[in-house]
GROMACS .gro file of C-alpha atoms in nm:
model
   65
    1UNK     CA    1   8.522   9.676  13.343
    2UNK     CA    2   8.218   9.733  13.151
    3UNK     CA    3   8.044   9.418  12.965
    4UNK     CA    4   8.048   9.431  12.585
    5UNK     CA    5   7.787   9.394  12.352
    6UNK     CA    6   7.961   9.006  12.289
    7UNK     CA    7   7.888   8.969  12.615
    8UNK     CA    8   7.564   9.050  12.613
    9UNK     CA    9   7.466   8.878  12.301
   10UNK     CA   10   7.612   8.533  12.476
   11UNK     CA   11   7.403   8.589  12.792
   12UNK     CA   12   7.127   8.648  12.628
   13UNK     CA   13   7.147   8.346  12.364
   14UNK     CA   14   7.243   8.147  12.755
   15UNK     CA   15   6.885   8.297  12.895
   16UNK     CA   16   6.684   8.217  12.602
   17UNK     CA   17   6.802   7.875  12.540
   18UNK     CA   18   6.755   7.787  12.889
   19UNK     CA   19   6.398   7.910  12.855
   20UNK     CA   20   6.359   7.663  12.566
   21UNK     CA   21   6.483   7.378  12.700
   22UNK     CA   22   6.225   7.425  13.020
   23UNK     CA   23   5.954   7.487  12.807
   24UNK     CA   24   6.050   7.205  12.492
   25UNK     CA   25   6.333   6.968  12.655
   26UNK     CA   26   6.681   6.971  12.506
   27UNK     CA   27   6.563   6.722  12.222
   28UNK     CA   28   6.238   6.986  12.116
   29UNK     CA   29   6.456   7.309  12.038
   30UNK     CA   30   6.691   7.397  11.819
   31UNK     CA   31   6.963   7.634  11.730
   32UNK     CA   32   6.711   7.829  11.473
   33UNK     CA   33   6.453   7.846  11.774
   34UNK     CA   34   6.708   7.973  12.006
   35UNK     CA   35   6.822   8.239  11.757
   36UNK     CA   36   6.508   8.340  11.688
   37UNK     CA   37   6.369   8.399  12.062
   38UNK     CA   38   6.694   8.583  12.143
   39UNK     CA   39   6.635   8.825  11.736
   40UNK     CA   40   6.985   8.706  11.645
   41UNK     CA   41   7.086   8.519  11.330
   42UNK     CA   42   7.171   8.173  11.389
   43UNK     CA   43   7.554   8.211  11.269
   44UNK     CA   44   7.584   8.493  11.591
   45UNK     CA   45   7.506   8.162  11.758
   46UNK     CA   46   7.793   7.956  11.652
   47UNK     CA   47   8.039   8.232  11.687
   48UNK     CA   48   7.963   8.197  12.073
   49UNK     CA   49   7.891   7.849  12.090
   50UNK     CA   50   8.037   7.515  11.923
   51UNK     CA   51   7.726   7.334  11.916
   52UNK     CA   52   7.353   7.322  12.161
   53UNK     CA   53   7.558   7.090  12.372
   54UNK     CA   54   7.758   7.360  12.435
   55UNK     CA   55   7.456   7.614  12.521
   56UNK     CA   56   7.365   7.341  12.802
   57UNK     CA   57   7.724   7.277  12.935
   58UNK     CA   58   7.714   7.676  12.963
   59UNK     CA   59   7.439   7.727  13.114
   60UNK     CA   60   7.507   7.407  13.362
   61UNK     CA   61   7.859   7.577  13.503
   62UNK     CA   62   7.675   7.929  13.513
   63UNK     CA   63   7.441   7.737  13.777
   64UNK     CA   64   7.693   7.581  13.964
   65UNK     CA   65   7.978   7.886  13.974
   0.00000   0.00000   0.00000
Protein backbone atom coordinates (compact mmCIF):
# COMPACT_ATOMS: atom_id res chain seq x y z
CA UNK A 1 0.00 0.00 0.00
CA UNK A 2 1.47 3.20 -0.95
CA UNK A 3 2.12 5.96 1.94
CA UNK A 4 0.00 9.12 1.66
CA UNK A 5 0.95 12.50 1.67
CA UNK A 6 -0.60 12.45 5.68
CA UNK A 7 1.79 10.13 6.11
CA UNK A 8 4.45 11.81 4.97
CA UNK A 9 3.69 15.12 6.46
CA UNK A 10 3.62 13.16 10.11
CA UNK A 11 7.06 11.58 9.47
CA UNK A 12 8.44 14.39 8.54
CA UNK A 13 7.03 16.76 11.46
CA UNK A 14 8.48 13.14 13.69
CA UNK A 15 12.14 13.76 11.90
CA UNK A 16 12.28 17.36 12.37
CA UNK A 17 11.18 17.55 15.86
CA UNK A 18 13.51 14.95 16.83
CA UNK A 19 16.25 17.05 15.24
CA UNK A 20 15.16 19.90 17.54
CA UNK A 21 15.02 18.36 20.55
CA UNK A 22 18.89 17.01 19.95
CA UNK A 23 19.97 20.21 18.98
CA UNK A 24 17.63 22.58 21.75
CA UNK A 25 16.29 19.90 24.45
CA UNK A 26 12.57 19.28 24.71
CA UNK A 27 12.17 22.51 26.96
CA UNK A 28 14.15 24.92 23.97
CA UNK A 29 11.70 24.11 20.95
CA UNK A 30 8.48 24.62 20.22
CA UNK A 31 5.58 23.69 18.10
CA UNK A 32 6.17 27.03 15.81
CA UNK A 33 9.96 25.88 15.50
CA UNK A 34 9.00 22.45 14.59
CA UNK A 35 6.53 23.70 11.95
CA UNK A 36 8.72 25.87 10.61
CA UNK A 37 11.88 23.42 10.03
CA UNK A 38 9.48 20.84 8.56
CA UNK A 39 7.62 24.36 5.93
CA UNK A 40 4.26 23.34 7.43
CA UNK A 41 1.83 25.61 9.26
CA UNK A 42 1.65 24.97 12.81
CA UNK A 43 -2.23 23.88 12.78
CA UNK A 44 -0.91 20.78 10.13
CA UNK A 45 0.86 20.08 13.40
CA UNK A 46 -1.99 19.61 15.70
CA UNK A 47 -4.04 17.75 13.22
CA UNK A 48 -1.29 14.95 13.64
CA UNK A 49 -0.37 15.50 17.03
CA UNK A 50 -2.29 16.41 20.43
CA UNK A 51 0.39 18.30 21.92
CA UNK A 52 4.84 18.25 21.76
CA UNK A 53 4.42 15.58 24.35
CA UNK A 54 2.93 13.75 21.90
CA UNK A 55 5.75 14.42 19.10
CA UNK A 56 8.22 12.79 21.84
CA UNK A 57 5.97 9.81 22.89
CA UNK A 58 5.96 9.28 18.93
CA UNK A 59 9.04 9.44 18.20
CA UNK A 60 10.02 7.28 21.55
CA UNK A 61 7.73 4.05 20.27
CA UNK A 62 9.11 4.65 16.58
CA UNK A 63 12.62 3.86 18.37
CA UNK A 64 11.63 1.08 20.24
CA UNK A 65 9.10 -0.81 17.50
Amino acid sequence: MPKTDGYKTRQKILEKAEDLFAEKGFNGTSIDMIAKAAGINKGLIYYHFKNKRDIMVSIFQNVIM
